[in-house]
Amino acid sequence: MATASTSQGEAHYRRFLDECQHLARPFGPGAFGEKAEAFARFFGTPKFLIGQTLLVGGWILINALQIVKFDLYPFILLNLAFSLQAAYAAPLILLAQTRQADRDKANAEADAKHREAVARNTLKRQELAEDGIKLLKELLDENTRLTRQVEDLTQQIHGRVVTA
């Protein structure tokens, strides 16, 4: 029973985000989308930059010292590898940035809708509070009037009892 109310509460909480849920995965659903996103996110990380630096340094060192002669100076294969990497990395990173911008925009719109709903609800509560205050004032005035009537009647009864 608590689970049903929790899921309803969760649905109520996420009601502004549901319309932009299709943007949750930047490269689409499925294994390819997950791998592509992981690949795009991996670029620019310290792990990638250090690994690439070590790989390039090793490549140059092995070929410059002629330990293995597969890519001698001016390192044409290394340049080709960088070009290939850039050819795949740039579109993936741009796609990730574009989709992230779409998600940010959709989330900002959902936040704006949420703020508007909160503002409307706040105004309704304020109006209800003002109505309640007016009702309380009316009840106090009525109570004061009735108290005066009871006091007048008490004095009249007291006056008749004392004179009798």
mmCIF file of C-alpha atoms in Angstrom:
data_model
loop_
_atom_site.group_PDB
_atom_site.id
_atom_site.type_symbol
_atom_site.label_atom_id
_atom_site.label_comp_id
_atom_site.label_asym_id
_atom_site.label_seq_id
_atom_site.Cartn_x
_atom_site.Cartn_y
_atom_site.Cartn_z
ATOM 1 C CA MET A 1 0.000 0.000 0.000
ATOM 2 C CA ALA A 2 2.904 2.321 0.769
ATOM 3 C CA THR A 3 4.392 1.422 -2.611
ATOM 4 C CA ALA A 4 1.288 2.577 -4.457
ATOM 5 C CA SER A 5 1.288 5.926 -2.682
ATOM 6 C CA THR A 6 5.040 6.244 -3.238
ATOM 7 C CA SER A 7 4.668 5.614 -6.969
ATOM 8 C CA GLN A 8 1.805 8.132 -7.124
ATOM 9 C CA GLY A 9 3.959 10.640 -5.264
ATOM 10 C CA GLU A 10 6.821 9.928 -7.674
ATOM 11 C CA ALA A 11 4.492 10.405 -10.660
ATOM 12 C CA HIS A 12 3.210 13.659 -9.201
ATOM 13 C CA TYR A 13 6.765 14.840 -8.568
ATOM 14 C CA ARG A 14 7.914 14.010 -12.122
ATOM 15 C CA ARG A 15 4.797 15.327 -13.912
ATOM 16 C CA PHE A 16 6.668 18.332 -15.308
ATOM 17 C CA LEU A 17 9.582 16.204 -16.545
ATOM 18 C CA ASP A 18 7.518 13.512 -18.294
ATOM 19 C CA GLU A 19 7.145 15.474 -21.522
ATOM 20 C CA CYS A 20 10.928 15.710 -21.971
ATOM 21 C CA GLN A 21 11.625 12.106 -20.959
ATOM 22 C CA HIS A 22 12.405 11.186 -24.579
ATOM 23 C CA LEU A 23 15.573 13.288 -24.274
ATOM 24 C CA ALA A 24 16.901 11.208 -21.383
ATOM 25 C CA ARG A 25 19.277 9.242 -23.592
ATOM 26 C CA PRO A 26 21.349 11.540 -25.779
ATOM 27 C CA PHE A 27 22.146 8.925 -28.440
ATOM 28 C CA GLY A 28 18.887 7.052 -28.373
ATOM 29 C CA PRO A 29 17.906 3.871 -26.577
ATOM 30 C CA GLY A 30 19.778 0.599 -26.761
ATOM 31 C CA ALA A 31 23.320 -0.678 -26.548
ATOM 32 C CA PHE A 32 24.671 1.557 -29.332
ATOM 33 C CA GLY A 33 23.374 4.681 -27.610
ATOM 34 C CA GLU A 34 24.923 3.658 -24.305
ATOM 35 C CA LYS A 35 28.303 2.853 -25.901
ATOM 36 C CA ALA A 36 28.324 6.041 -27.984
ATOM 37 C CA GLU A 37 27.501 8.176 -24.966
ATOM 38 C CA ALA A 38 30.144 6.449 -22.850
ATOM 39 C CA PHE A 39 32.680 6.975 -25.638
ATOM 40 C CA ALA A 40 31.809 10.678 -26.000
ATOM 41 C CA ARG A 41 31.955 11.185 -22.250
ATOM 42 C CA PHE A 42 35.344 9.468 -22.060
ATOM 43 C CA PHE A 43 37.023 12.148 -24.218
ATOM 44 C CA GLY A 44 38.375 15.011 -22.153
ATOM 45 C CA THR A 45 38.720 12.951 -18.989
ATOM 46 C CA PRO A 46 42.107 12.902 -17.246
ATOM 47 C CA LYS A 47 42.258 9.131 -17.771
ATOM 48 C CA PHE A 48 41.920 9.542 -21.540
ATOM 49 C CA LEU A 49 44.367 12.451 -21.768
ATOM 50 C CA ILE A 50 47.048 10.690 -19.704
ATOM 51 C CA GLY A 51 46.545 7.443 -21.627
ATOM 52 C CA GLN A 52 46.765 9.177 -24.979
ATOM 53 C CA THR A 53 49.873 11.098 -23.898
ATOM 54 C CA LEU A 54 51.573 7.873 -22.807
ATOM 55 C CA LEU A 55 50.579 6.098 -26.023
ATOM 56 C CA VAL A 56 51.841 8.921 -28.257
ATOM 57 C CA GLY A 57 55.020 9.279 -26.216
ATOM 58 C CA GLY A 58 55.642 5.535 -26.470
ATOM 59 C CA TRP A 59 54.873 5.562 -30.201
ATOM 60 C CA ILE A 60 57.355 8.367 -30.847
ATOM 61 C CA LEU A 61 59.984 6.849 -28.553
ATOM 62 C CA ILE A 62 59.781 3.389 -30.150
ATOM 63 C CA ASN A 63 60.005 4.829 -33.662
ATOM 64 C CA ALA A 64 62.570 7.550 -32.919
ATOM 65 C CA LEU A 65 64.925 5.042 -31.268
ATOM 66 C CA GLN A 66 64.131 2.660 -34.126
ATOM 67 C CA ILE A 67 63.274 -0.163 -31.725
ATOM 68 C CA VAL A 68 60.556 -1.031 -34.221
ATOM 69 C CA LYS A 69 60.478 0.615 -37.660
ATOM 70 C CA PHE A 70 56.800 0.874 -38.567
ATOM 71 C CA ASP A 71 56.272 4.664 -38.517
ATOM 72 C CA LEU A 72 59.469 6.601 -38.931
ATOM 73 C CA TYR A 73 59.698 10.378 -38.732
ATOM 74 C CA PRO A 74 57.466 12.392 -39.664
ATOM 75 C CA PHE A 75 55.110 9.809 -38.064
ATOM 76 C CA ILE A 76 52.542 9.644 -40.843
ATOM 77 C CA LEU A 77 50.651 6.723 -39.257
ATOM 78 C CA LEU A 78 50.406 8.653 -35.976
ATOM 79 C CA ASN A 79 48.959 11.645 -37.846
ATOM 80 C CA LEU A 80 46.532 9.321 -39.602
ATOM 81 C CA ALA A 81 45.489 7.854 -36.236
ATOM 82 C CA PHE A 82 44.883 11.368 -34.845
ATOM 83 C CA SER A 83 42.850 12.293 -37.927
ATOM 84 C CA LEU A 84 40.758 9.162 -37.597
ATOM 85 C CA GLN A 85 40.225 9.808 -33.906
ATOM 86 C CA ALA A 86 39.205 13.415 -34.590
ATOM 87 C CA ALA A 87 36.875 12.327 -37.397
ATOM 88 C CA TYR A 88 34.905 10.168 -34.965
ATOM 89 C CA ALA A 89 35.329 12.171 -31.780
ATOM 90 C CA ALA A 90 34.227 15.572 -33.059
ATOM 91 C CA PRO A 91 30.778 14.511 -34.322
ATOM 92 C CA LEU A 92 30.126 12.428 -31.206
ATOM 93 C CA ILE A 93 31.084 15.277 -28.903
ATOM 94 C CA LEU A 94 29.037 17.800 -30.892
ATOM 95 C CA LEU A 95 26.065 15.452 -30.880
ATOM 96 C CA ALA A 96 26.417 14.982 -27.129
ATOM 97 C CA GLN A 97 26.572 18.769 -26.619
ATOM 98 C CA THR A 98 23.540 19.360 -28.825
ATOM 99 C CA ARG A 99 21.473 16.723 -27.074
ATOM 100 C CA GLN A 100 22.617 18.000 -23.673
ATOM 101 C CA ALA A 101 21.510 21.484 -24.684
ATOM 102 C CA ASP A 102 18.124 20.021 -25.684
ATOM 103 C CA ARG A 103 17.830 18.271 -22.318
ATOM 104 C CA ASP A 104 18.854 21.442 -20.478
ATOM 105 C CA LYS A 105 16.259 23.469 -22.371
ATOM 106 C CA ALA A 106 13.522 20.904 -21.725
ATOM 107 C CA ASN A 107 14.446 20.727 -18.039
ATOM 108 C CA ALA A 108 14.472 24.526 -17.805
ATOM 109 C CA GLU A 109 10.992 24.632 -19.344
ATOM 110 C CA ALA A 110 9.817 21.953 -16.917
ATOM 111 C CA ASP A 111 11.297 23.967 -14.047
ATOM 112 C CA ALA A 112 9.501 27.086 -15.283
ATOM 113 C CA LYS A 113 6.193 25.201 -15.440
ATOM 114 C CA HIS A 114 6.811 23.884 -11.953
ATOM 115 C CA ARG A 115 7.543 27.376 -10.626
ATOM 116 C CA GLU A 116 4.360 28.681 -12.273
ATOM 117 C CA ALA A 117 2.328 25.882 -10.691
ATOM 118 C CA VAL A 118 3.889 26.610 -7.302
ATOM 119 C CA ALA A 119 3.095 30.315 -7.714
ATOM 120 C CA ARG A 120 -0.546 29.540 -8.648
ATOM 121 C CA ASN A 121 -0.889 27.222 -5.667
ATOM 122 C CA THR A 122 0.674 29.836 -3.397
ATOM 123 C CA LEU A 123 -1.819 32.445 -4.598
ATOM 124 C CA LYS A 124 -4.704 30.033 -4.001
ATOM 125 C CA ARG A 125 -3.453 29.311 -0.495
ATOM 126 C CA GLN A 126 -3.040 33.022 0.162
ATOM 127 C CA GLU A 127 -6.629 33.659 -0.971
ATOM 128 C CA LEU A 128 -7.850 30.814 1.248
ATOM 129 C CA ALA A 129 -5.897 32.259 4.172
ATOM 130 C CA GLU A 130 -7.408 35.711 3.550
ATOM 131 C CA ASP A 131 -10.896 34.177 3.412
ATOM 132 C CA GLY A 132 -10.155 32.350 6.655
ATOM 133 C CA ILE A 133 -8.992 35.570 8.300
ATOM 134 C CA LYS A 134 -12.188 37.354 7.183
ATOM 135 C CA LEU A 135 -14.270 34.498 8.587
ATOM 136 C CA LEU A 136 -12.344 34.612 11.859
ATOM 137 C CA LYS A 137 -12.933 38.370 12.128
ATOM 138 C CA GLU A 138 -16.652 37.849 11.507
ATOM 139 C CA LEU A 139 -16.747 35.097 14.129
ATOM 140 C CA LEU A 140 -14.906 37.310 16.619
ATOM 141 C CA ASP A 141 -17.329 40.160 15.968
ATOM 142 C CA GLU A 142 -20.289 37.773 16.406
ATOM 143 C CA ASN A 143 -18.702 36.357 19.560
ATOM 144 C CA THR A 144 -18.198 39.882 20.940
ATOM 145 C CA ARG A 145 -21.832 40.777 20.161
ATOM 146 C CA LEU A 146 -23.107 37.583 21.809
ATOM 147 C CA THR A 147 -20.864 38.137 24.831
ATOM 148 C CA ARG A 148 -22.336 41.628 25.251
ATOM 149 C CA GLN A 149 -25.866 40.213 24.974
ATOM 150 C CA VAL A 150 -25.073 37.577 27.597
ATOM 151 C CA GLU A 151 -23.600 40.286 29.844
ATOM 152 C CA ASP A 152 -26.705 42.477 29.397
ATOM 153 C CA LEU A 153 -29.013 39.548 30.133
ATOM 154 C CA THR A 154 -26.907 38.567 33.151
ATOM 155 C CA GLN A 155 -27.155 42.127 34.499
ATOM 156 C CA GLN A 156 -30.929 42.175 33.923
ATOM 157 C CA ILE A 157 -31.335 38.829 35.703
ATOM 158 C CA HIS A 158 -29.053 40.006 38.518
ATOM 159 C CA GLY A 159 -31.034 43.245 38.807
ATOM 160 C CA ARG A 160 -34.360 41.364 39.051
ATOM 161 C CA VAL A 161 -33.031 38.807 41.524
ATOM 162 C CA VAL A 162 -31.538 41.499 43.777
ATOM 163 C CA THR A 163 -34.702 43.681 43.747
ATOM 164 C CA ALA A 164 -36.969 40.740 44.422
#
